[in-house]
């Protein structure tokens, strides 16, 4: 959670997906349903183990929001893999979409959303990168997405990262995301300009991107840089400790 705060305080673009959107909401004062079926009811199925990748439910997209710009419609079908969910949205965020049972399926920070300025804070409960034809994927055919807009959140996020990096390259970032490959869950590939970026569907959050397993993007060396700027470089500290430690007879 501290890494989330650091990311937002430094003005870094953040794309939070599934559990990541829940974490981001809690960090800024929102809270969660811990079990949707018992607390919210079964009007909408948010977790279907029998049809894990194929399950969809409708959402109502809020007007004059980035999600409406991406999808160009007021209704859409999205996938769903969660039994927790947003109960109260943090005050700084505005809903992007709601499920029929009122659950927040997406949100953004309207004061921190300006792609041209490198500002981007978006949370999505669903996985756009998984909204594709599974049979086509299994047959190693080109990805067939449910909607052309499925790539839009990632495209906009990457654009914001590039702008942010260009604006503050000297003192903010040494690594920047160039592109995200949509080779289907669970592993998303990232190509960094200097070749040091990587992705994993396991692992922790990133100071640039907070994504659920299946779309987790980490920019290697960023945390090390933040530690260094805080005077906490572990390697240097270790060397100093060894140099300052008296020899033991």
PDB file of C-alpha atoms in Angstrom:
ATOM      1  CA  UNK A   1       0.000   0.000   0.000  1.00  0.00           C
ATOM      2  CA  UNK A   2       2.913   2.331   0.664  1.00  0.00           C
ATOM      3  CA  UNK A   3       4.087   1.752  -2.889  1.00  0.00           C
ATOM      4  CA  UNK A   4       0.653   2.820  -4.138  1.00  0.00           C
ATOM      5  CA  UNK A   5       0.868   6.049  -2.132  1.00  0.00           C
ATOM      6  CA  UNK A   6       4.372   6.753  -3.429  1.00  0.00           C
ATOM      7  CA  UNK A   7       3.207   6.200  -7.005  1.00  0.00           C
ATOM      8  CA  UNK A   8       0.270   8.572  -6.699  1.00  0.00           C
ATOM      9  CA  UNK A   9       2.176  11.197  -4.708  1.00  0.00           C
ATOM     10  CA  UNK A  10       4.886  11.250  -7.376  1.00  0.00           C
ATOM     11  CA  UNK A  11       2.314  11.695 -10.113  1.00  0.00           C
ATOM     12  CA  UNK A  12       3.041   8.358 -11.771  1.00  0.00           C
ATOM     13  CA  UNK A  13       0.379   6.815 -14.007  1.00  0.00           C
ATOM     14  CA  UNK A  14      -1.512   4.007 -12.275  1.00  0.00           C
ATOM     15  CA  UNK A  15      -3.670   1.336 -13.881  1.00  0.00           C
ATOM     16  CA  UNK A  16      -5.272  -0.833 -11.197  1.00  0.00           C
ATOM     17  CA  UNK A  17      -7.045  -4.006 -12.277  1.00  0.00           C
ATOM     18  CA  UNK A  18      -9.233  -6.422 -10.286  1.00  0.00           C
ATOM     19  CA  UNK A  19      -7.647  -6.796  -6.834  1.00  0.00           C
ATOM     20  CA  UNK A  20      -5.452  -3.826  -7.677  1.00  0.00           C
ATOM     21  CA  UNK A  21      -8.507  -1.608  -8.051  1.00  0.00           C
ATOM     22  CA  UNK A  22      -9.703  -2.743  -4.630  1.00  0.00           C
ATOM     23  CA  UNK A  23      -6.324  -1.964  -3.047  1.00  0.00           C
ATOM     24  CA  UNK A  24      -6.142   1.484  -4.638  1.00  0.00           C
ATOM     25  CA  UNK A  25      -9.637   2.281  -3.393  1.00  0.00           C
ATOM     26  CA  UNK A  26      -8.844   1.213   0.182  1.00  0.00           C
ATOM     27  CA  UNK A  27      -5.606   3.219   0.234  1.00  0.00           C
ATOM     28  CA  UNK A  28      -7.566   6.410  -0.424  1.00  0.00           C
ATOM     29  CA  UNK A  29     -10.369   5.853   2.051  1.00  0.00           C
ATOM     30  CA  UNK A  30     -12.790   3.482   0.363  1.00  0.00           C
ATOM     31  CA  UNK A  31     -13.837   0.093   1.675  1.00  0.00           C
ATOM     32  CA  UNK A  32     -14.880  -3.339   0.386  1.00  0.00           C
ATOM     33  CA  UNK A  33     -17.457  -6.051   0.478  1.00  0.00           C
ATOM     34  CA  UNK A  34     -15.518  -9.080   1.693  1.00  0.00           C
ATOM     35  CA  UNK A  35     -17.969 -11.556   0.192  1.00  0.00           C
ATOM     36  CA  UNK A  36     -20.347 -10.290  -2.477  1.00  0.00           C
ATOM     37  CA  UNK A  37     -22.803 -13.172  -2.415  1.00  0.00           C
ATOM     38  CA  UNK A  38     -23.484 -12.904   1.318  1.00  0.00           C
ATOM     39  CA  UNK A  39     -23.282  -9.108   1.599  1.00  0.00           C
ATOM     40  CA  UNK A  40     -24.708  -7.921  -1.723  1.00  0.00           C
ATOM     41  CA  UNK A  41     -26.781 -10.884  -2.857  1.00  0.00           C
ATOM     42  CA  UNK A  42     -26.760 -13.034  -5.980  1.00  0.00           C
ATOM     43  CA  UNK A  43     -28.491 -10.707  -8.433  1.00  0.00           C
ATOM     44  CA  UNK A  44     -25.241 -10.655 -10.419  1.00  0.00           C
ATOM     45  CA  UNK A  45     -22.792 -13.563 -10.580  1.00  0.00           C
ATOM     46  CA  UNK A  46     -19.338 -12.078 -10.110  1.00  0.00           C
ATOM     47  CA  UNK A  47     -17.437 -15.353  -9.796  1.00  0.00           C
ATOM     48  CA  UNK A  48     -18.215 -18.446 -11.860  1.00  0.00           C
ATOM     49  CA  UNK A  49     -15.845 -21.344 -11.339  1.00  0.00           C
ATOM     50  CA  UNK A  50     -17.627 -23.459 -13.973  1.00  0.00           C
ATOM     51  CA  UNK A  51     -17.053 -20.899 -16.724  1.00  0.00           C
ATOM     52  CA  UNK A  52     -14.037 -19.014 -15.451  1.00  0.00           C
ATOM     53  CA  UNK A  53     -12.847 -17.262 -18.606  1.00  0.00           C
ATOM     54  CA  UNK A  54     -16.128 -17.317 -20.493  1.00  0.00           C
ATOM     55  CA  UNK A  55     -18.383 -15.768 -17.850  1.00  0.00           C
ATOM     56  CA  UNK A  56     -19.674 -12.256 -18.566  1.00  0.00           C
ATOM     57  CA  UNK A  57     -22.096  -9.897 -16.883  1.00  0.00           C
ATOM     58  CA  UNK A  58     -23.435  -6.497 -18.013  1.00  0.00           C
ATOM     59  CA  UNK A  59     -22.225  -3.117 -16.840  1.00  0.00           C
ATOM     60  CA  UNK A  60     -23.696   0.336 -17.259  1.00  0.00           C
ATOM     61  CA  UNK A  61     -21.012   2.777 -18.394  1.00  0.00           C
ATOM     62  CA  UNK A  62     -21.217   6.239 -16.878  1.00  0.00           C
ATOM     63  CA  UNK A  63     -21.569   9.150 -19.263  1.00  0.00           C
ATOM     64  CA  UNK A  64     -18.728  11.557 -20.016  1.00  0.00           C
ATOM     65  CA  UNK A  65     -16.066   9.215 -18.663  1.00  0.00           C
ATOM     66  CA  UNK A  66     -12.951   7.677 -20.251  1.00  0.00           C
ATOM     67  CA  UNK A  67     -14.706   4.286 -20.372  1.00  0.00           C
ATOM     68  CA  UNK A  68     -17.502   5.763 -22.470  1.00  0.00           C
ATOM     69  CA  UNK A  69     -14.880   7.281 -24.769  1.00  0.00           C
ATOM     70  CA  UNK A  70     -13.194   3.890 -25.143  1.00  0.00           C
ATOM     71  CA  UNK A  71     -16.289   1.741 -25.646  1.00  0.00           C
ATOM     72  CA  UNK A  72     -18.499   4.314 -27.325  1.00  0.00           C
ATOM     73  CA  UNK A  73     -21.593   2.855 -25.675  1.00  0.00           C
ATOM     74  CA  UNK A  74     -23.539   2.956 -22.418  1.00  0.00           C
ATOM     75  CA  UNK A  75     -23.722  -0.829 -21.943  1.00  0.00           C
ATOM     76  CA  UNK A  76     -21.140  -3.580 -22.203  1.00  0.00           C
ATOM     77  CA  UNK A  77     -20.462  -7.142 -21.122  1.00  0.00           C
ATOM     78  CA  UNK A  78     -17.355  -7.750 -19.018  1.00  0.00           C
ATOM     79  CA  UNK A  79     -15.677 -10.735 -17.407  1.00  0.00           C
ATOM     80  CA  UNK A  80     -15.625 -11.228 -13.662  1.00  0.00           C
ATOM     81  CA  UNK A  81     -13.315 -13.175 -11.333  1.00  0.00           C
ATOM     82  CA  UNK A  82     -13.899 -11.791  -7.846  1.00  0.00           C
ATOM     83  CA  UNK A  83     -15.838 -12.444  -4.654  1.00  0.00           C
ATOM     84  CA  UNK A  84     -14.778  -9.167  -3.001  1.00  0.00           C
ATOM     85  CA  UNK A  85     -15.735  -5.770  -4.376  1.00  0.00           C
ATOM     86  CA  UNK A  86     -15.897  -2.053  -3.774  1.00  0.00           C
ATOM     87  CA  UNK A  87     -18.513  -1.119  -1.178  1.00  0.00           C
ATOM     88  CA  UNK A  88     -17.830   2.612  -0.808  1.00  0.00           C
ATOM     89  CA  UNK A  89     -15.724   4.370  -3.387  1.00  0.00           C
ATOM     90  CA  UNK A  90     -12.992   6.661  -2.057  1.00  0.00           C
ATOM     91  CA  UNK A  91     -14.035  10.345  -2.266  1.00  0.00           C
ATOM     92  CA  UNK A  92     -11.393  11.279  -4.810  1.00  0.00           C
ATOM     93  CA  UNK A  93     -12.636   8.753  -7.376  1.00  0.00           C
ATOM     94  CA  UNK A  94     -15.567   8.830  -9.784  1.00  0.00           C
ATOM     95  CA  UNK A  95     -17.310   5.677 -11.082  1.00  0.00           C
ATOM     96  CA  UNK A  96     -16.674   4.583 -14.655  1.00  0.00           C
ATOM     97  CA  UNK A  97     -19.216   1.772 -14.658  1.00  0.00           C
ATOM     98  CA  UNK A  98     -21.690  -0.027 -12.408  1.00  0.00           C
ATOM     99  CA  UNK A  99     -22.997  -3.599 -12.444  1.00  0.00           C
ATOM    100  CA  UNK A 100     -26.777  -4.139 -12.261  1.00  0.00           C
ATOM    101  CA  UNK A 101     -26.465  -4.752  -8.502  1.00  0.00           C
ATOM    102  CA  UNK A 102     -24.803  -1.344  -8.070  1.00  0.00           C
ATOM    103  CA  UNK A 103     -21.265  -2.658  -7.643  1.00  0.00           C
ATOM    104  CA  UNK A 104     -18.555  -0.318  -8.930  1.00  0.00           C
ATOM    105  CA  UNK A 105     -16.889  -2.042 -11.898  1.00  0.00           C
ATOM    106  CA  UNK A 106     -14.501   0.771 -12.727  1.00  0.00           C
ATOM    107  CA  UNK A 107     -13.446   4.220 -11.535  1.00  0.00           C
ATOM    108  CA  UNK A 108     -10.944   6.990 -12.159  1.00  0.00           C
ATOM    109  CA  UNK A 109      -9.584  10.148 -10.594  1.00  0.00           C
ATOM    110  CA  UNK A 110     -10.932  13.030 -12.728  1.00  0.00           C
ATOM    111  CA  UNK A 111      -8.307  15.382 -11.295  1.00  0.00           C
ATOM    112  CA  UNK A 112      -5.506  13.024 -12.303  1.00  0.00           C
ATOM    113  CA  UNK A 113      -6.610  12.029 -15.759  1.00  0.00           C
ATOM    114  CA  UNK A 114      -4.953  13.929 -18.577  1.00  0.00           C
ATOM    115  CA  UNK A 115      -3.072  11.711 -21.015  1.00  0.00           C
ATOM    116  CA  UNK A 116      -1.366  14.669 -22.695  1.00  0.00           C
ATOM    117  CA  UNK A 117       0.121  15.633 -19.317  1.00  0.00           C
ATOM    118  CA  UNK A 118       1.054  12.072 -18.348  1.00  0.00           C
ATOM    119  CA  UNK A 119      -1.712  11.831 -15.733  1.00  0.00           C
ATOM    120  CA  UNK A 120      -3.620   8.570 -15.439  1.00  0.00           C
ATOM    121  CA  UNK A 121      -5.297   6.945 -12.427  1.00  0.00           C
ATOM    122  CA  UNK A 122      -7.825   4.287 -13.392  1.00  0.00           C
ATOM    123  CA  UNK A 123      -9.203   1.256 -11.566  1.00  0.00           C
ATOM    124  CA  UNK A 124     -11.028  -1.569 -13.354  1.00  0.00           C
ATOM    125  CA  UNK A 125     -12.624  -4.504 -11.568  1.00  0.00           C
ATOM    126  CA  UNK A 126     -12.740  -6.528 -14.800  1.00  0.00           C
ATOM    127  CA  UNK A 127      -9.884  -7.774 -17.010  1.00  0.00           C
ATOM    128  CA  UNK A 128     -10.036  -6.234 -20.517  1.00  0.00           C
ATOM    129  CA  UNK A 129      -6.969  -8.237 -21.597  1.00  0.00           C
ATOM    130  CA  UNK A 130      -8.843 -11.483 -20.850  1.00  0.00           C
ATOM    131  CA  UNK A 131     -11.944 -10.506 -22.774  1.00  0.00           C
ATOM    132  CA  UNK A 132     -11.042 -12.514 -25.836  1.00  0.00           C
ATOM    133  CA  UNK A 133     -11.977 -15.701 -27.649  1.00  0.00           C
ATOM    134  CA  UNK A 134     -10.353 -18.532 -25.710  1.00  0.00           C
ATOM    135  CA  UNK A 135     -10.690 -21.035 -28.559  1.00  0.00           C
ATOM    136  CA  UNK A 136      -8.746 -18.715 -30.853  1.00  0.00           C
ATOM    137  CA  UNK A 137      -6.065 -18.371 -28.224  1.00  0.00           C
ATOM    138  CA  UNK A 138      -5.794 -22.113 -27.656  1.00  0.00           C
ATOM    139  CA  UNK A 139      -5.481 -22.568 -31.422  1.00  0.00           C
ATOM    140  CA  UNK A 140      -2.623 -20.033 -31.407  1.00  0.00           C
ATOM    141  CA  UNK A 141      -4.594 -17.744 -33.663  1.00  0.00           C
ATOM    142  CA  UNK A 142      -4.511 -13.919 -33.542  1.00  0.00           C
ATOM    143  CA  UNK A 143      -6.327 -12.539 -30.512  1.00  0.00           C
ATOM    144  CA  UNK A 144     -10.038 -11.933 -31.021  1.00  0.00           C
ATOM    145  CA  UNK A 145     -11.254  -9.492 -28.383  1.00  0.00           C
ATOM    146  CA  UNK A 146     -14.856  -9.069 -27.288  1.00  0.00           C
ATOM    147  CA  UNK A 147     -14.625  -5.403 -28.175  1.00  0.00           C
ATOM    148  CA  UNK A 148     -11.979  -3.273 -29.934  1.00  0.00           C
ATOM    149  CA  UNK A 149     -11.886  -1.102 -26.806  1.00  0.00           C
ATOM    150  CA  UNK A 150     -10.361  -3.906 -24.727  1.00  0.00           C
ATOM    151  CA  UNK A 151      -6.889  -2.632 -25.563  1.00  0.00           C
ATOM    152  CA  UNK A 152      -7.744   1.012 -24.939  1.00  0.00           C
ATOM    153  CA  UNK A 153      -6.995   1.190 -21.176  1.00  0.00           C
ATOM    154  CA  UNK A 154      -3.531  -0.273 -21.728  1.00  0.00           C
ATOM    155  CA  UNK A 155      -2.845   1.896 -24.763  1.00  0.00           C
ATOM    156  CA  UNK A 156      -3.809   5.049 -22.872  1.00  0.00           C
ATOM    157  CA  UNK A 157      -1.854   3.962 -19.808  1.00  0.00           C
ATOM    158  CA  UNK A 158       1.306   3.338 -21.841  1.00  0.00           C
ATOM    159  CA  UNK A 159       0.931   6.712 -23.570  1.00  0.00           C
ATOM    160  CA  UNK A 160       0.624   8.418 -20.174  1.00  0.00           C
ATOM    161  CA  UNK A 161       3.723   6.563 -18.933  1.00  0.00           C
ATOM    162  CA  UNK A 162       5.718   7.766 -21.927  1.00  0.00           C
ATOM    163  CA  UNK A 163       4.618  11.366 -21.420  1.00  0.00           C
ATOM    164  CA  UNK A 164       5.311  11.180 -17.686  1.00  0.00           C
ATOM    165  CA  UNK A 165       8.736   9.719 -18.316  1.00  0.00           C
ATOM    166  CA  UNK A 166       9.605  12.348 -20.910  1.00  0.00           C
ATOM    167  CA  UNK A 167       8.487  15.148 -18.601  1.00  0.00           C
ATOM    168  CA  UNK A 168      10.415  13.901 -15.584  1.00  0.00           C
ATOM    169  CA  UNK A 169      13.041  11.567 -17.049  1.00  0.00           C
ATOM    170  CA  UNK A 170      16.051  13.000 -15.220  1.00  0.00           C
ATOM    171  CA  UNK A 171      14.719  12.664 -11.694  1.00  0.00           C
ATOM    172  CA  UNK A 172      11.770  10.250 -11.856  1.00  0.00           C
ATOM    173  CA  UNK A 173      12.264   7.259 -14.165  1.00  0.00           C
ATOM    174  CA  UNK A 174      15.114   5.347 -15.748  1.00  0.00           C
ATOM    175  CA  UNK A 175      12.856   2.688 -17.220  1.00  0.00           C
ATOM    176  CA  UNK A 176       9.745   3.297 -19.243  1.00  0.00           C
ATOM    177  CA  UNK A 177       7.142   0.969 -20.655  1.00  0.00           C
ATOM    178  CA  UNK A 178       7.103   0.874 -24.442  1.00  0.00           C
ATOM    179  CA  UNK A 179       4.382  -1.648 -25.156  1.00  0.00           C
ATOM    180  CA  UNK A 180       2.216  -4.330 -23.627  1.00  0.00           C
ATOM    181  CA  UNK A 181       1.723  -7.607 -25.454  1.00  0.00           C
ATOM    182  CA  UNK A 182      -1.743  -9.109 -25.400  1.00  0.00           C
ATOM    183  CA  UNK A 183      -0.704 -12.741 -25.625  1.00  0.00           C
ATOM    184  CA  UNK A 184      -3.630 -13.741 -23.352  1.00  0.00           C
ATOM    185  CA  UNK A 185      -3.655 -14.378 -19.630  1.00  0.00           C
ATOM    186  CA  UNK A 186      -2.023 -15.269 -17.396  1.00  0.00           C
ATOM    187  CA  UNK A 187       1.235 -13.795 -18.693  1.00  0.00           C
ATOM    188  CA  UNK A 188       1.470 -10.350 -20.232  1.00  0.00           C
ATOM    189  CA  UNK A 189       4.755  -9.307 -21.778  1.00  0.00           C
ATOM    190  CA  UNK A 190       6.283  -5.889 -21.449  1.00  0.00           C
ATOM    191  CA  UNK A 191       9.049  -4.489 -23.578  1.00  0.00           C
ATOM    192  CA  UNK A 192      11.036  -1.657 -22.016  1.00  0.00           C
ATOM    193  CA  UNK A 193      13.138   0.678 -24.106  1.00  0.00           C
ATOM    194  CA  UNK A 194      16.290  -0.332 -22.264  1.00  0.00           C
ATOM    195  CA  UNK A 195      15.324  -3.986 -22.115  1.00  0.00           C
ATOM    196  CA  UNK A 196      15.025  -4.154 -18.346  1.00  0.00           C
ATOM    197  CA  UNK A 197      11.268  -4.199 -18.013  1.00  0.00           C
ATOM    198  CA  UNK A 198       9.452  -7.471 -17.470  1.00  0.00           C
ATOM    199  CA  UNK A 199       6.100  -8.828 -16.506  1.00  0.00           C
ATOM    200  CA  UNK A 200       4.896 -11.617 -14.316  1.00  0.00           C
ATOM    201  CA  UNK A 201       1.450 -12.925 -13.462  1.00  0.00           C
ATOM    202  CA  UNK A 202       2.785 -13.445  -9.979  1.00  0.00           C
ATOM    203  CA  UNK A 203       4.615 -10.923  -7.860  1.00  0.00           C
ATOM    204  CA  UNK A 204       3.943  -7.662  -6.115  1.00  0.00           C
ATOM    205  CA  UNK A 205       2.665  -4.287  -7.188  1.00  0.00           C
ATOM    206  CA  UNK A 206       4.646  -1.767  -9.172  1.00  0.00           C
ATOM    207  CA  UNK A 207       5.083   1.921  -8.522  1.00  0.00           C
ATOM    208  CA  UNK A 208       3.868   2.525 -12.050  1.00  0.00           C
ATOM    209  CA  UNK A 209       1.222  -0.122 -12.559  1.00  0.00           C
ATOM    210  CA  UNK A 210      -0.933  -1.901 -10.033  1.00  0.00           C
ATOM    211  CA  UNK A 211      -2.455  -4.887 -11.773  1.00  0.00           C
ATOM    212  CA  UNK A 212      -4.023  -8.180 -10.754  1.00  0.00           C
ATOM    213  CA  UNK A 213      -2.142 -11.401 -11.679  1.00  0.00           C
ATOM    214  CA  UNK A 214      -2.665 -11.913 -15.374  1.00  0.00           C
ATOM    215  CA  UNK A 215      -1.734  -8.364 -16.221  1.00  0.00           C
ATOM    216  CA  UNK A 216       0.850  -7.369 -13.663  1.00  0.00           C
ATOM    217  CA  UNK A 217       3.450  -5.002 -15.028  1.00  0.00           C
ATOM    218  CA  UNK A 218       6.562  -4.325 -13.032  1.00  0.00           C
ATOM    219  CA  UNK A 219       9.304  -1.888 -13.982  1.00  0.00           C
ATOM    220  CA  UNK A 220      12.461  -3.342 -12.565  1.00  0.00           C
ATOM    221  CA  UNK A 221      14.867  -1.095 -10.710  1.00  0.00           C
ATOM    222  CA  UNK A 222      12.221   1.534  -9.900  1.00  0.00           C
ATOM    223  CA  UNK A 223      11.955   0.613  -6.222  1.00  0.00           C
ATOM    224  CA  UNK A 224      15.741   0.484  -6.003  1.00  0.00           C
ATOM    225  CA  UNK A 225      15.869   4.010  -7.394  1.00  0.00           C
ATOM    226  CA  UNK A 226      13.278   5.214  -4.895  1.00  0.00           C
ATOM    227  CA  UNK A 227      15.265   3.622  -2.074  1.00  0.00           C
ATOM    228  CA  UNK A 228      18.414   5.311  -3.330  1.00  0.00           C
ATOM    229  CA  UNK A 229      16.742   8.722  -3.450  1.00  0.00           C
ATOM    230  CA  UNK A 230      15.670   8.233   0.140  1.00  0.00           C
ATOM    231  CA  UNK A 231      19.213   7.449   1.173  1.00  0.00           C
ATOM    232  CA  UNK A 232      18.376   3.812   1.768  1.00  0.00           C
ATOM    233  CA  UNK A 233      20.327   2.083  -0.975  1.00  0.00           C
ATOM    234  CA  UNK A 234      20.724  -1.380   0.522  1.00  0.00           C
ATOM    235  CA  UNK A 235      23.910  -2.309  -1.262  1.00  0.00           C
ATOM    236  CA  UNK A 236      25.691   0.909  -0.315  1.00  0.00           C
ATOM    237  CA  UNK A 237      24.370   0.637   3.216  1.00  0.00           C
ATOM    238  CA  UNK A 238      25.693  -2.887   3.480  1.00  0.00           C
ATOM    239  CA  UNK A 239      29.119  -1.804   2.311  1.00  0.00           C
ATOM    240  CA  UNK A 240      29.178   1.048   4.818  1.00  0.00           C
ATOM    241  CA  UNK A 241      28.133  -1.303   7.563  1.00  0.00           C
ATOM    242  CA  UNK A 242      30.934  -3.702   6.748  1.00  0.00           C
ATOM    243  CA  UNK A 243      33.478  -0.899   6.646  1.00  0.00           C
ATOM    244  CA  UNK A 244      32.311   0.537   9.949  1.00  0.00           C
ATOM    245  CA  UNK A 245      31.963  -2.748  11.835  1.00  0.00           C
ATOM    246  CA  UNK A 246      34.969  -3.417  14.132  1.00  0.00           C
ATOM    247  CA  UNK A 247      36.822  -6.637  13.524  1.00  0.00           C
ATOM    248  CA  UNK A 248      35.965  -9.391  15.969  1.00  0.00           C
ATOM    249  CA  UNK A 249      38.945 -11.091  17.527  1.00  0.00           C
TER     250      UNK A 249
END
